[in-house]
Every structure is written in structure tokens, then in C-alpha cells.
mmCIF file of C-alpha atoms in Angstrom:
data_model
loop_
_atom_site.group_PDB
_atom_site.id
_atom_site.type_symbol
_atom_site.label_atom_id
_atom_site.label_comp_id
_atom_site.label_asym_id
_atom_site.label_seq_id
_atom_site.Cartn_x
_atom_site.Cartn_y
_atom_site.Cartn_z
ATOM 1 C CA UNK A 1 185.962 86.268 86.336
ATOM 2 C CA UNK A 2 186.254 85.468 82.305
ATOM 3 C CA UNK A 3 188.312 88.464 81.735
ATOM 4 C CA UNK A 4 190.804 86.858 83.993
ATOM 5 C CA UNK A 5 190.390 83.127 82.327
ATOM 6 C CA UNK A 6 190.763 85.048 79.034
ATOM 7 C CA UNK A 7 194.146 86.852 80.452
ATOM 8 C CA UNK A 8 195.450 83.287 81.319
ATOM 9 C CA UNK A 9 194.001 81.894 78.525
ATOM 10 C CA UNK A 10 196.602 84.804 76.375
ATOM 11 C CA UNK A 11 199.729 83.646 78.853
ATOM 12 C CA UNK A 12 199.418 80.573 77.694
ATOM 13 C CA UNK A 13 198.713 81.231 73.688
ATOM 14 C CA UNK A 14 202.258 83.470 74.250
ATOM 15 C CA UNK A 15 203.952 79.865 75.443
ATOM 16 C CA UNK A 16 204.431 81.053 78.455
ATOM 17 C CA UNK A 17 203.834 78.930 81.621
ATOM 18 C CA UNK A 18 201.004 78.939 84.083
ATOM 19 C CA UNK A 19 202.616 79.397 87.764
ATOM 20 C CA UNK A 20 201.041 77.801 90.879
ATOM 21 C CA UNK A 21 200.077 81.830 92.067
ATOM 22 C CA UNK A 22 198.153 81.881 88.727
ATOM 23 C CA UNK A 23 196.209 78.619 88.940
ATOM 24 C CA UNK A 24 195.510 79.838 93.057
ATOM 25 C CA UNK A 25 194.236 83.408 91.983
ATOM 26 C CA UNK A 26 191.873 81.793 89.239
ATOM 27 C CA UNK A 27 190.792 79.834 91.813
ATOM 28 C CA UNK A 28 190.131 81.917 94.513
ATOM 29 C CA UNK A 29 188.816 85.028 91.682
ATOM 30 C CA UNK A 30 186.365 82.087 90.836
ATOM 31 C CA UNK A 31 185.213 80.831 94.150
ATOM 32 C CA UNK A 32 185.554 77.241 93.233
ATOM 33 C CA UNK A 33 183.206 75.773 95.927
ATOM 34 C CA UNK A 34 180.755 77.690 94.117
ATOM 35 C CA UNK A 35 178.140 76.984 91.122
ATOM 36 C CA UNK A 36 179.625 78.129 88.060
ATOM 37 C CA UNK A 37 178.072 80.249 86.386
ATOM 38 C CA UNK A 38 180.025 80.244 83.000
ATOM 39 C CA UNK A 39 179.950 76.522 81.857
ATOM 40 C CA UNK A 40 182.342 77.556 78.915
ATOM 41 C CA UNK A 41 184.680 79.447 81.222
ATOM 42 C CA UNK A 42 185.176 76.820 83.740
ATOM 43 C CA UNK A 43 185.573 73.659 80.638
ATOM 44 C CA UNK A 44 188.314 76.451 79.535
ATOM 45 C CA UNK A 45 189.920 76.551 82.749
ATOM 46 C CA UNK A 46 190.131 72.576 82.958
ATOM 47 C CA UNK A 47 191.611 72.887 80.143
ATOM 48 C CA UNK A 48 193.799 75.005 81.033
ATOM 49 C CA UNK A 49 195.770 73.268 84.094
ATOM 50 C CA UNK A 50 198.437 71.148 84.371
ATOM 51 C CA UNK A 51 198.447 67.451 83.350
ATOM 52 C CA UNK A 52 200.944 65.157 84.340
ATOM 53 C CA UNK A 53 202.301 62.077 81.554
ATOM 54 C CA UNK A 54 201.806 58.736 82.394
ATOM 55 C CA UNK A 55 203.063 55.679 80.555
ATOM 56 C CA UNK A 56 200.052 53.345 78.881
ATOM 57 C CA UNK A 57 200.680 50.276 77.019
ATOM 58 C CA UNK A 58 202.285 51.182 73.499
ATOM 59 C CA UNK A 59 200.205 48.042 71.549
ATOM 60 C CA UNK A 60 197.399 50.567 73.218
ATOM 61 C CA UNK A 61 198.055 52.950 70.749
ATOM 62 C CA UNK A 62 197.309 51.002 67.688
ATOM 63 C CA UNK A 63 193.911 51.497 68.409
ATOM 64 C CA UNK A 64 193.614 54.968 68.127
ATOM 65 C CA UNK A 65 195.406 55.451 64.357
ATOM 66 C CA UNK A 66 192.681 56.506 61.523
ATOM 67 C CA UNK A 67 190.555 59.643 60.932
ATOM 68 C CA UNK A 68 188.530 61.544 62.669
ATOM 69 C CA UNK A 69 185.435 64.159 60.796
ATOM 70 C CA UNK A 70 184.687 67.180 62.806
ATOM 71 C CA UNK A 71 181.344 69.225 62.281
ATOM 72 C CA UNK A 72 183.193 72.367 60.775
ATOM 73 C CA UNK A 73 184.225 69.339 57.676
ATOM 74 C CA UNK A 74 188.031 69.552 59.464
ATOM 75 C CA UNK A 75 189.214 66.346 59.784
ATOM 76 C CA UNK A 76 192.067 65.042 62.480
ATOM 77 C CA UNK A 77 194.490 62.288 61.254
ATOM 78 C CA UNK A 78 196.414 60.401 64.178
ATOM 79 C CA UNK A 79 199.162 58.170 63.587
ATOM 80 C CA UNK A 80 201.903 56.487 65.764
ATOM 81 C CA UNK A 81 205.879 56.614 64.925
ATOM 82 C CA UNK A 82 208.144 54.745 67.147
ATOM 83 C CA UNK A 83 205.402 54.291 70.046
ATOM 84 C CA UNK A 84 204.678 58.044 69.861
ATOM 85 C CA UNK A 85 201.528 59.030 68.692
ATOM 86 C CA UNK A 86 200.701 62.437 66.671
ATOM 87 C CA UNK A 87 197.718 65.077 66.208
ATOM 88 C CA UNK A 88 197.297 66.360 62.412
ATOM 89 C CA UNK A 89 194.525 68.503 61.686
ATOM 90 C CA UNK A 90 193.765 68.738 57.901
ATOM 91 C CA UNK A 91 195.913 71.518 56.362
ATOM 92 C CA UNK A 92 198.111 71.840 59.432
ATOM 93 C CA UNK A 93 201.392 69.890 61.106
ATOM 94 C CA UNK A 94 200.906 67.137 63.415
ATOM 95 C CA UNK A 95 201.710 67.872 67.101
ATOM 96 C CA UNK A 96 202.355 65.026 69.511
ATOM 97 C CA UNK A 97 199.963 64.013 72.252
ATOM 98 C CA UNK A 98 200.883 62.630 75.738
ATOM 99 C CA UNK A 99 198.667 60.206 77.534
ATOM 100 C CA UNK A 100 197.262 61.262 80.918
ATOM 101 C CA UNK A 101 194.742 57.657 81.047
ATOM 102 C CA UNK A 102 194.354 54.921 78.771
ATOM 103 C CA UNK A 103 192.185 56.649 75.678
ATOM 104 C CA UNK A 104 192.885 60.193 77.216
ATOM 105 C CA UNK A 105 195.249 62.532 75.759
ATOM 106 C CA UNK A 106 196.726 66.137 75.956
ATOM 107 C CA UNK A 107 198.877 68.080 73.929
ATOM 108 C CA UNK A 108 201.881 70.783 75.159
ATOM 109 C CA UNK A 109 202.136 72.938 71.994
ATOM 110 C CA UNK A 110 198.309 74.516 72.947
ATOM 111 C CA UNK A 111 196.327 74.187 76.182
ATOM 112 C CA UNK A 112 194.306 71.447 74.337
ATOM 113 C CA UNK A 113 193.011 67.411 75.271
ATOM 114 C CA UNK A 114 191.701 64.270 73.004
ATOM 115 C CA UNK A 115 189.853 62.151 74.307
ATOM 116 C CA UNK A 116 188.670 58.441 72.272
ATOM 117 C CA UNK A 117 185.426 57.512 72.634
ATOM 118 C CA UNK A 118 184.637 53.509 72.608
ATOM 119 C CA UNK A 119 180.990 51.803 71.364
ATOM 120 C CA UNK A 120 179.487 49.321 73.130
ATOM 121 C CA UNK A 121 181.668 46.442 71.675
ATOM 122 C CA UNK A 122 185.040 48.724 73.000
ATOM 123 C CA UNK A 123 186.090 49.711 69.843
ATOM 124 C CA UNK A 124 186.987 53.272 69.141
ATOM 125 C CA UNK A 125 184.190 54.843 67.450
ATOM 126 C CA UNK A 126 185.101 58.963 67.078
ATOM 127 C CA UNK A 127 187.253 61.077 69.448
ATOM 128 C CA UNK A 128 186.645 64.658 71.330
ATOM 129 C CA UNK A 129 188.660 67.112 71.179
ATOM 130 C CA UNK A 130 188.919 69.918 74.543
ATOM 131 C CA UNK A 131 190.043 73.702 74.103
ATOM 132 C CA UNK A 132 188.689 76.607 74.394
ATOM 133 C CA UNK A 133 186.466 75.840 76.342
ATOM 134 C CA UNK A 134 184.318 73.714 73.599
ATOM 135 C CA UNK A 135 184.191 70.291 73.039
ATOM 136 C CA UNK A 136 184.467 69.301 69.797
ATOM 137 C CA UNK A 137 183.321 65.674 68.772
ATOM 138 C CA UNK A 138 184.517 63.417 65.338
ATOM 139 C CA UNK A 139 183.534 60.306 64.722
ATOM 140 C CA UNK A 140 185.543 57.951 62.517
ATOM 141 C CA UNK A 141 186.003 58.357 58.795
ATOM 142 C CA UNK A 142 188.167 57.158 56.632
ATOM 143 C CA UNK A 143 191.218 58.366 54.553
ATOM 144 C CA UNK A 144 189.157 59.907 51.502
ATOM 145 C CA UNK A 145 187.484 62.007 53.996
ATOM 146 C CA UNK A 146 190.752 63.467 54.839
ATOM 147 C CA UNK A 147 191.940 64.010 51.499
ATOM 148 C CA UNK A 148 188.741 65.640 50.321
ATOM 149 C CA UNK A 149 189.207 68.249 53.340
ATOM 150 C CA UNK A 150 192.976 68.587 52.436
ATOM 151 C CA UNK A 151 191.580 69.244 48.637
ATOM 152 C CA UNK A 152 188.740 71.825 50.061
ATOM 153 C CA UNK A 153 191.242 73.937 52.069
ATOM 154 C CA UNK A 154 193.690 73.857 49.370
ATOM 155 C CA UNK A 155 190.882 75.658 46.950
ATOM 156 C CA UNK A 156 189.641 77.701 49.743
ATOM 157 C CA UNK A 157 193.288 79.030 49.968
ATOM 158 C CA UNK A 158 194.450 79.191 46.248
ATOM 159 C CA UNK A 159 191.398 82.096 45.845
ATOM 160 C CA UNK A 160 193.161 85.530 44.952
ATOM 161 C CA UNK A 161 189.312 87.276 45.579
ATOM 162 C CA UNK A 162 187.597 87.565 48.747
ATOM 163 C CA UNK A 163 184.465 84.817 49.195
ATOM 164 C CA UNK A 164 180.789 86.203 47.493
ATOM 165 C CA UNK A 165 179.840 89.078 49.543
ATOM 166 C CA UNK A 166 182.245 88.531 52.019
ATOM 167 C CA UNK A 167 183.106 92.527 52.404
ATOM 168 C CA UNK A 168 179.468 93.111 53.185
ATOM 169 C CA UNK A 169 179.628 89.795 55.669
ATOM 170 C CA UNK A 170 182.492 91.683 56.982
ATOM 171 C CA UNK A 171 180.608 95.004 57.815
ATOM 172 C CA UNK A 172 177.642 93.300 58.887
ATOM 173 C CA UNK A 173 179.597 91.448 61.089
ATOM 174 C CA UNK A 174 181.207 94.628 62.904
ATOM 175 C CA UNK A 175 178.068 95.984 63.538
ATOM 176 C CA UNK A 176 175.781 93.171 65.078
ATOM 177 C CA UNK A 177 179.000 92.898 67.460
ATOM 178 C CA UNK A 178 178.852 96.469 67.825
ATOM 179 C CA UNK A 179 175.329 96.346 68.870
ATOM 180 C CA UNK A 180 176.045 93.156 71.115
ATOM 181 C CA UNK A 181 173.740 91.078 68.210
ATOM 182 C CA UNK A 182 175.661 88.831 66.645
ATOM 183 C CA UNK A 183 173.970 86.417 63.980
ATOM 184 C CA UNK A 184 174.784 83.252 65.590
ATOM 185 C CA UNK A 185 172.532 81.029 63.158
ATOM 186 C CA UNK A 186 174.967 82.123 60.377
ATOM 187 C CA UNK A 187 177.841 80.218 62.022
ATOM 188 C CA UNK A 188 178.632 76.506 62.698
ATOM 189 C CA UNK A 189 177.835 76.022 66.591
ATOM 190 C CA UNK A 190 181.734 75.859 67.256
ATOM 191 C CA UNK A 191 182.371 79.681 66.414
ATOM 192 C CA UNK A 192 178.968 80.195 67.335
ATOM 193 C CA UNK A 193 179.742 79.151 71.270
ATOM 194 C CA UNK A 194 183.367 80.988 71.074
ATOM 195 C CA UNK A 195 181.736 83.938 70.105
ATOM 196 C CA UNK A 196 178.991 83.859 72.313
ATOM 197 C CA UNK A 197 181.576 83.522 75.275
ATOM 198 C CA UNK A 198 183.639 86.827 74.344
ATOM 199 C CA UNK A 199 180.498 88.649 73.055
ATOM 200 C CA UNK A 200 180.924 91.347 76.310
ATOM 201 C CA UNK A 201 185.074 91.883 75.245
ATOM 202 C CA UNK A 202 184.023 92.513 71.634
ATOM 203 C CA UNK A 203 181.120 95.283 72.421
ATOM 204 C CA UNK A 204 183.492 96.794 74.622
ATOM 205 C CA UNK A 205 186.356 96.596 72.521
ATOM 206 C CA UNK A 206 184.264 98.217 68.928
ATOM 207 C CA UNK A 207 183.263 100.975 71.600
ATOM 208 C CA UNK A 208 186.927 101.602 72.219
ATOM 209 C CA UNK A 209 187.549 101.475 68.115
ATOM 210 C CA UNK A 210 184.584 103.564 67.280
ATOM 211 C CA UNK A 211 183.561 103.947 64.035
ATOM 212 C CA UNK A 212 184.435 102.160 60.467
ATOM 213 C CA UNK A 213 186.065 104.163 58.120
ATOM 214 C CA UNK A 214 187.537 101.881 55.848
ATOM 215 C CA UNK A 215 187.716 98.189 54.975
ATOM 216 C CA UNK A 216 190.054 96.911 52.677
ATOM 217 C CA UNK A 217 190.662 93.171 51.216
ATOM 218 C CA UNK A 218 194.371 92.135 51.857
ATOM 219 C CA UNK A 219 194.626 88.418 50.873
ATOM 220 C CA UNK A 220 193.470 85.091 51.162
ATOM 221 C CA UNK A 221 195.533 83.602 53.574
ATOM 222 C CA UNK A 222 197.300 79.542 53.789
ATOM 223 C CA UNK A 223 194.100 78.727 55.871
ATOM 224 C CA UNK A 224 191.599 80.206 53.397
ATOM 225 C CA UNK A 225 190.624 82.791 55.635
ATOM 226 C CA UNK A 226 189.782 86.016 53.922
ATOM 227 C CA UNK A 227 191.640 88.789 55.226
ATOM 228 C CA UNK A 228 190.869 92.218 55.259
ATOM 229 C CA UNK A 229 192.860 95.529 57.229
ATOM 230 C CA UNK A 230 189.809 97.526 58.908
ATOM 231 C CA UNK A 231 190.371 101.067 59.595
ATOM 232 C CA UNK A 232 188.545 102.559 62.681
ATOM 233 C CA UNK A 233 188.635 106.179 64.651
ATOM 234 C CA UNK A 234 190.887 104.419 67.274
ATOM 235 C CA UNK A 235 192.550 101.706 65.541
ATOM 236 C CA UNK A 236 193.562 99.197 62.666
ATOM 237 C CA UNK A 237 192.376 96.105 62.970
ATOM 238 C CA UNK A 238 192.983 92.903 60.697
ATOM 239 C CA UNK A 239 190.010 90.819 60.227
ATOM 240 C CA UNK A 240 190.103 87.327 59.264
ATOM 241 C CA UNK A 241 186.961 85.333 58.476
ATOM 242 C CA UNK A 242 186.424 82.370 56.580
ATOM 243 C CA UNK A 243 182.699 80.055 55.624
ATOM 244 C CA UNK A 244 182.337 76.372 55.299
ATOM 245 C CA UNK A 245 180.890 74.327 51.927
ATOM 246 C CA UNK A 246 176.942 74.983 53.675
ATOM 247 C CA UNK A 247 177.995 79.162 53.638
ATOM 248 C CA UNK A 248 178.520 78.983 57.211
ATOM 249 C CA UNK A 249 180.793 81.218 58.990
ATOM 250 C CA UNK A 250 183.192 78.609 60.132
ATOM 251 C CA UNK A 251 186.275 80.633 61.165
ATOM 252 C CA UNK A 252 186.655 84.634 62.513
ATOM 253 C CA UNK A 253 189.256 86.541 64.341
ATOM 254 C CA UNK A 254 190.269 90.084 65.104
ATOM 255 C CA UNK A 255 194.113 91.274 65.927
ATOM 256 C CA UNK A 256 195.672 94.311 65.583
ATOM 257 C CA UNK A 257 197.113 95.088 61.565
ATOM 258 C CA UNK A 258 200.633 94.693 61.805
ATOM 259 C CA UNK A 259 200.943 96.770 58.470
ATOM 260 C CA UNK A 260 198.476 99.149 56.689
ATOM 261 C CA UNK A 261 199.582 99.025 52.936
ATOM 262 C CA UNK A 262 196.104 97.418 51.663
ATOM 263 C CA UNK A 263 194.475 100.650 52.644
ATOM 264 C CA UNK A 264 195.804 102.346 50.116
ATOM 265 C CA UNK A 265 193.117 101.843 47.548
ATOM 266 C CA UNK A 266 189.478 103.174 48.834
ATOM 267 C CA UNK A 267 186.405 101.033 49.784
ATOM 268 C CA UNK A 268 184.341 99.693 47.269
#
């Protein structure tokens, strides 16, 4: 069932290791021989297993180094270092990635895979990235690209005010999940698909929360995200949601607040 690819999915986002017992209970909970009938739940759980390293031919590598533009204006830098090759999504640390084929890569840090993509004259045109269940294509750009989305997230994060509106985006937001509605034609199709998948867990869990009695704007976080403490019946919640250049919703999550001190000042 998704509930237990989403359990798994948690094991692993805690660092902790996937045991053969897991991988047979997914399978068996699944019924593999099957038709699935969750095409996001089943990419996830490819995702998801275990790859094995294999050695390719370093000079290989070479081919892969540039920049890569993703549809949510992210943009992935790879580079090599002493016939090791690195990961570096704009505004983040690079990761290392371990060849499982010749132009197919996976990384340890998150259940996550690259794969290159070659033209029709073999030369490597954009890459896809796997996790989550999405896949996420970027074709080549160059290095302004990737210093205008450095320059864009640096903005996005220097704000000391929430986005336009974005405490009204914020309650609107609670209550189309709420109702099981959400407006997927305000996001880019990435969050729209990962919200989509988990659309069930979130009705559920706002049922469990019940009602909204209070949101409050904590900060704008390293990642630009605006972040807000939410104060239910059942429950504090932190918020974080953030919109691309278009308006987009581009980035959302939900966790439990780990502190309550914005909600000390009342709702506007």
C-alpha cells in the first residue's frame, strides 16, 4: 500500500537502512506480479532499493560536467574532483554520485538517481533526475543560468516579510487540503504530482488537527521558503511554502513546530 511506501520512504529520510524483510514485505504488501496501480508509488519504490557501484571509465566522466535547468528554475551543477564526480543543486552542497551504468547514477545521502540523457549525435544533451517518485528532467544550460538561480534564491531568502498574500495562500491552502481540493494549477507540475500522491494522508491528517485557530509568520528561511507556526485544535504545525518567478507554488511542506514563540502576537 502507499502508506507503507511512505513509512519506508520516512526510514530512509531518518538515514536509516532498508533491511531485506523490508524490501520482501513491500513486495509482497504490493503484489508485485500485479498491475500497479500507483505509477508514482511504484517509480518511488525503484527508487527506493538498493543499487550496487560499479566502476566506469573515469575519461567517461568528463562528459557529464556543466549545468543542468530544471522546470522549477533550480539548476544542478556537476563537476568531477579526482575521478569523483559531484551533485550541486543551486543554493545547496554538492553530494557525490556513484555510477550503477555508464551515464546512470545514484546518490547515498537521499534515496535519489541521475540519469544523462544523449541526442542523436551521443552527446549529453540534459539529465533526469529520480526521487520521490517524480522524474525530474534538465536540459543543458550554461554557467550564467546557474548563477542567476544562485542570485534568485539568495533574494528569495534575504526577504524579512512573508511573499504578497502569502498568509492568505497559506489559509487557502489548508482548506482545499482540508476539503481533499487542492489547487493543483497554482503549482509547478513537480509539487503538483507530490501533492497529488499524499493528497489521502493530508485530508486525514487536517481531520486529526481540526480546526485553524491561528497562523503566524515566523521567518523566511535559507531556502526562501516562507515559514509560518499554524495553530490547530489538535496540534502545531510549521508550514513552509515558497512560489517561483511565474507566482507558482514551487515548494510546500508541513512538520510538526518544534517551538511556538511566533504565536505570540495575534493573526492579522
Amino acid at each position: 500500500s502507499l502508506s507503507l511506501v511512505m513509512a519506508l520512504r520516512e526510514k530512509t529520510a531518518r538515514g536509516e537502512i532498508l533491511t531485506v524483510a523490508d524490501l520482501v514485505t513491500l513486495a509482497k504488501e504490493m503484489q508485485m506480479t500485479d498491475t500497479p496501480t500507483n505509477d508514482v508509488a511504484w517509480k518511488r519504490y525503484e527508487q527506493m532499493r538498493p543499487r550496487v557501484e560499479v566502476e566506469i571509465d573515469p575519461k567517461l566522466l568528463t562528459e557529464y560536467v556543466g549545468y543542468y535547468r530544471l522546470a522549477d528554475e533550480a539548476v544542478a551543477e556537476i563537476t568531477v574532483t579526482n575521478a569523483k564526480i559531484y551533485l550541486r543543486m543551486s543554493g545547496q552542497m554538492r553530494v557525490q554520485m556513484f555510477a550503477e551504468a555508464p551515464d546512470k547514477f545514484f546518490l547515498k545521502a537521499v534515496a535519489a538517481q541521475v540519469v544523462f540523457d544523449r541526442d542523436n549525435d551521443n552527446v549529453i544533451a540534459g539529465l533526469t533526475i529520480h526521487q520521490d517518485g517524480l522524474e525530474l528532467p534538465a536540459p543543458r544550460t550554461d554557467e550564467t543560468g546557474f548563477a542567476d538561480a544562485e542570485t534568485a534564491l539568495k533574494a528569495r531568502a534575504a526577504r524579512t516579510t512573508p511573499a504578497p498574500d502569502s498568509h492568505n495562500t497559506l489559509r487557502d491552502i489548508i482548506a482545499d487540503h482540508r476539503a481533499g481540493t487542492p489547487d493543483y494549477a497554482a503549482m509547478t507540475p513537480a509539487l503538483a504530482q507530490v501533492v497529488r500522491d499524499q493528497c489521502s494522508l493530508l485530508v486525514d491528517e487536517l481531520e486529526r488537527l481540526g480546526a485553524v485557530e491561528q497562523i503566524a509568520f515566523r521567518n523566511v528561511d535559507d531556502h526562501g521558503f516562507d515559514v509560518f507556526d499554524v495553530r490547530f485544535e489538535n496540534g502545531l504545525i510549521e508550514y513552509g511554502l515558497s512560489f517561483a518567478s511565474d507566482g507558482l507554488l514551487d515548494g510546500l511542506y508541513m512538520r510538526p513546530a518544534i517551538r511556538d514563540a511566533a504565536l505570540q502576537r495575534k493573526e492579522a
